[in-house]
Coordinates of C-alpha atoms in Angstrom, one line a residue:
Chain L
E1 CA -13.6 1.5 -2.4
P2 CA -14.1 -2.4 -2.0
E3 CA -11.4 -3.8 0.4
V4 CA -10.6 -7.5 1.9
T5 CA -11.7 -7.5 5.7
Q6 CA -10.3 -10.1 8.2
T7 CA -11.6 -11.1 11.6
P8 CA -10.7 -10.7 14.5
S9 CA -7.8 -8.2 14.3
H10 CA -5.8 -9.9 16.8
Q11 CA -6.3 -13.7 18.2
V12 CA -4.4 -15.2 21.3
T13 CA -4.7 -18.7 21.8
Q14 CA -3.1 -21.6 23.8
M15 CA -0.6 -24.0 22.2
G16 CA -2.5 -26.9 20.9
Q17 CA -5.6 -25.0 20.2
E18 CA -7.4 -24.7 16.9
V19 CA -7.8 -21.5 15.4
I20 CA -10.0 -20.3 12.6
L21 CA -9.1 -17.0 10.8
R22 CA -11.7 -15.3 8.7
C23 CA -11.5 -13.5 5.6
V24 CA -13.9 -11.6 3.2
P25 CA -12.2 -11.4 0.0
I26 CA -13.5 -8.3 -2.6
S27 CA -16.5 -9.7 -3.8
N28 CA -15.9 -10.0 -7.4
H29 CA -12.6 -12.0 -6.7
L30 CA -11.9 -15.4 -8.0
Y31 CA -8.3 -16.2 -6.4
F32 CA -7.7 -15.9 -2.7
Y33 CA -4.6 -16.1 -0.7
W34 CA -3.1 -16.5 2.7
Y35 CA 0.3 -15.3 3.9
R36 CA 1.9 -15.0 7.1
Q37 CA 4.5 -12.4 8.2
I38 CA 6.6 -13.3 11.5
L39 CA 7.4 -10.3 13.4
G40 CA 9.7 -8.2 11.8
Q41 CA 10.1 -10.5 8.7
K42 CA 9.3 -10.7 5.1
V43 CA 5.7 -11.9 3.9
E44 CA 5.6 -15.7 3.1
F45 CA 3.3 -17.5 0.9
L46 CA 1.1 -20.0 2.5
V47 CA -1.6 -21.3 -0.1
S48 CA -3.7 -20.1 -2.9
F49 CA -7.3 -21.2 -3.6
Y50 CA -9.6 -21.2 -6.7
N51 CA -12.6 -22.8 -8.2
N52 CA -13.1 -24.5 -4.5
E53 CA -9.7 -25.8 -4.5
I54 CA -6.1 -25.4 -3.3
S55 CA -4.3 -24.2 -6.5
E56 CA -0.8 -24.0 -4.8
K57 CA 0.7 -24.4 -1.4
S58 CA 4.2 -23.8 0.3
E59 CA 6.1 -26.1 2.5
I60 CA 4.8 -24.1 5.5
F61 CA 1.0 -25.0 4.9
D62 CA 1.3 -28.7 6.0
D63 CA -1.1 -31.1 7.6
Q64 CA -2.0 -28.6 10.6
F65 CA -3.4 -26.1 8.0
S66 CA -6.5 -26.0 5.9
V67 CA -8.3 -23.5 4.1
E68 CA -12.1 -23.3 3.0
R69 CA -14.7 -21.1 1.4
P70 CA -17.6 -22.1 3.4
D71 CA -20.2 -20.0 1.6
G72 CA -19.9 -17.2 -0.8
S73 CA -18.3 -14.5 0.8
N74 CA -15.8 -16.0 3.4
F75 CA -12.5 -17.6 3.5
T76 CA -11.0 -19.2 5.9
L77 CA -7.7 -20.7 7.6
K78 CA -7.8 -23.2 10.1
I79 CA -4.8 -24.2 12.2
R80 CA -5.4 -27.4 13.6
S81 CA -3.1 -27.6 16.5
T82 CA -1.4 -24.3 17.1
K83 CA 2.2 -24.2 17.9
L84 CA 4.5 -21.1 19.4
E85 CA 5.9 -20.8 16.0
D86 CA 2.7 -20.1 14.3
S87 CA 2.5 -16.5 16.1
A88 CA 2.6 -14.2 13.1
M89 CA 0.5 -11.6 11.1
Y90 CA -1.9 -13.8 8.6
F91 CA -2.6 -11.9 5.6
C92 CA -5.5 -12.8 3.4
A93 CA -5.7 -11.7 0.1
S94 CA -7.6 -11.6 -3.2
R95 CA -7.4 -10.7 -7.0
F96 CA -10.1 -10.7 -10.0
S97 CA -8.2 -12.8 -12.6
S98 CA -5.1 -13.5 -14.1
G99 CA -3.2 -11.1 -16.1
G100 CA -3.8 -7.5 -16.9
H101 CA -4.4 -4.8 -14.4
T102 CA -6.7 -7.7 -12.3
D103 CA -3.6 -9.8 -11.6
T104 CA -2.9 -7.7 -8.6
Q105 CA -3.5 -9.1 -5.3
Y106 CA -5.4 -6.9 -2.4
F107 CA -4.5 -7.5 0.9
G108 CA -6.7 -7.4 4.2
P109 CA -5.3 -5.6 7.3
G110 CA -4.1 -9.0 8.5
T111 CA -5.1 -11.1 12.1
R112 CA -2.3 -11.2 14.9
L113 CA -2.3 -14.2 15.9
T114 CA -0.5 -14.8 19.3
V115 CA 0.3 -18.5 20.6
L116 CA 1.0 -18.8 24.2
Chain O
A1 CA 14.5 -20.4 -8.9
Q2 CA 12.9 -17.0 -7.7
K3 CA 14.2 -14.4 -5.4
V4 CA 14.0 -11.0 -4.5
T5 CA 16.5 -9.2 -2.7
Q6 CA 16.2 -5.7 -0.9
A7 CA 19.7 -5.0 0.5
Q8 CA 18.7 -1.9 2.2
T9 CA 17.3 -2.9 5.9
E10 CA 16.8 0.5 7.1
I11 CA 17.3 3.8 5.4
S12 CA 16.9 7.3 7.4
V13 CA 16.2 10.4 5.5
V14 CA 15.2 14.0 6.5
E15 CA 11.9 15.2 5.4
K16 CA 12.2 16.8 2.0
E17 CA 15.1 14.5 0.7
D18 CA 15.0 12.0 -2.3
V19 CA 15.3 8.4 -1.5
T20 CA 15.5 5.2 -3.7
L21 CA 14.6 1.7 -2.3
D22 CA 16.4 -0.9 -4.3
C23 CA 14.9 -4.2 -5.4
V24 CA 16.5 -7.0 -7.6
Y25 CA 14.8 -9.8 -8.5
E26 CA 15.7 -13.3 -10.1
T27 CA 13.4 -15.7 -12.0
R28 CA 14.1 -17.8 -15.0
D29 CA 10.5 -16.8 -16.6
T30 CA 10.3 -14.6 -19.3
T31 CA 6.9 -13.3 -18.2
Y32 CA 6.7 -11.9 -14.6
Y33 CA 5.0 -9.5 -12.6
L34 CA 6.7 -6.9 -9.9
F35 CA 5.1 -5.2 -7.3
W36 CA 5.7 -2.8 -4.4
Y37 CA 3.4 -2.5 -1.0
K38 CA 4.0 -0.2 1.5
Q39 CA 3.3 -1.5 5.2
P40 CA 2.8 1.7 7.5
P41 CA 3.2 1.2 11.5
S42 CA -0.5 0.0 11.5
G43 CA 0.5 -3.1 9.8
E44 CA -1.5 -3.5 6.5
L45 CA -0.1 -4.0 3.0
V46 CA -1.0 -1.2 0.6
F47 CA -0.6 -2.0 -3.0
L48 CA 1.9 0.8 -4.8
I49 CA 2.1 -0.5 -8.2
R50 CA 2.8 -3.3 -10.6
R51 CA 4.7 -4.0 -13.5
N52 CA 4.8 -6.4 -16.4
S53 CA 8.2 -7.6 -17.6
F54 CA 7.3 -7.1 -21.0
D55 CA 6.7 -3.1 -19.9
E56 CA 9.7 -1.4 -19.2
Q57 CA 8.2 1.9 -19.3
N58 CA 9.0 3.9 -16.3
E59 CA 6.0 5.6 -14.0
I60 CA 5.5 8.4 -12.1
S61 CA 2.6 8.7 -9.8
G62 CA 2.8 12.0 -7.8
R63 CA 6.2 12.0 -5.9
Y64 CA 6.6 8.4 -6.3
S65 CA 8.6 6.7 -9.3
W66 CA 9.8 3.5 -10.4
N67 CA 12.6 2.4 -12.5
F68 CA 12.4 -0.9 -14.0
Q69 CA 15.4 -2.3 -15.9
K70 CA 15.5 -5.9 -17.0
S71 CA 19.1 -5.8 -18.1
T72 CA 20.1 -5.5 -14.3
S73 CA 16.9 -7.4 -13.2
S74 CA 16.2 -4.4 -10.9
F75 CA 12.9 -2.5 -10.1
N76 CA 13.7 0.5 -7.8
F77 CA 11.4 2.8 -6.3
T78 CA 12.3 6.6 -5.6
I79 CA 10.1 8.8 -3.2
T80 CA 10.8 12.5 -4.2
A81 CA 10.3 15.2 -1.3
S82 CA 10.2 12.3 1.3
Q83 CA 7.3 13.4 4.1
V84 CA 6.9 12.0 7.8
V85 CA 4.1 10.0 6.3
D86 CA 6.0 7.9 4.0
S87 CA 7.7 6.2 7.0
A88 CA 6.9 2.4 6.5
V89 CA 8.5 -0.9 5.5
Y90 CA 8.7 -1.0 2.0
F91 CA 8.3 -4.6 0.1
C92 CA 9.3 -5.5 -3.6
A93 CA 7.2 -8.9 -4.6
L94 CA 7.7 -10.9 -7.9
R95 CA 5.1 -13.2 -9.6
S96 CA 6.3 -15.4 -12.4
S97 CA 3.5 -16.6 -14.7
G98 CA 2.6 -20.2 -13.9
T99 CA 2.7 -19.8 -10.3
Y100 CA 0.1 -17.9 -8.2
K101 CA 2.2 -16.7 -5.3
Y102 CA 3.9 -13.9 -4.9
I103 CA 7.7 -13.7 -3.6
F104 CA 8.5 -11.0 -1.3
G105 CA 11.5 -9.5 -0.3
T106 CA 13.0 -8.6 3.3
G107 CA 11.5 -4.9 2.9
T108 CA 13.4 -1.8 3.5
R109 CA 12.5 0.5 6.5
L110 CA 12.4 4.0 5.7
K111 CA 12.3 6.4 8.5
V112 CA 11.5 10.2 7.6
L113 CA 12.7 12.5 10.0
A114 CA 11.0 16.1 10.6

């Protein structure tokens, strides 16, 4: 069964460093998302991406964040200068289309980001 | 405003007991979608079910069942004859038409004791 994959599973970085989190969405999916979950808290929406552009973003997704689909398979989240409060689990998700049974977002296993 | 409330922070049951996880949602949209996801200790988010606002039919899948009631804005999840492997955090989520994002509740941690 196709699934969303994410690398690395755990990333440790120093405050102020740039990190890139990588995702490979399900191959025929068209919509891509990033969410984050601070330890023990709820899952929060960061950004959605469709047709090579951001379609929606939350207040959390400020100028320190960017997303990119550099090729036909990868979808990346870059944090330019990490802060301690960026420590969280970051989930990538994808879905095929809108409406009907294809509306469901399928999540990757997550990347745990630890900022020291 | 859109909101999902899972008032039960943590529930503990003994194996084979039935358990219901509550989810109450708020949205002004007439078309919306509701979801349940399971997050086991390993951390991934596993899709369980999706419901459209125009389909109030309840659903049963094995030991899992879902009760969707628009009149009370609730989408509750029942596990029958719970098992230790059901131990996880369960999230309810809402997506309204016109937006791409899911709004998640705070989750309910279910502990099933042997």
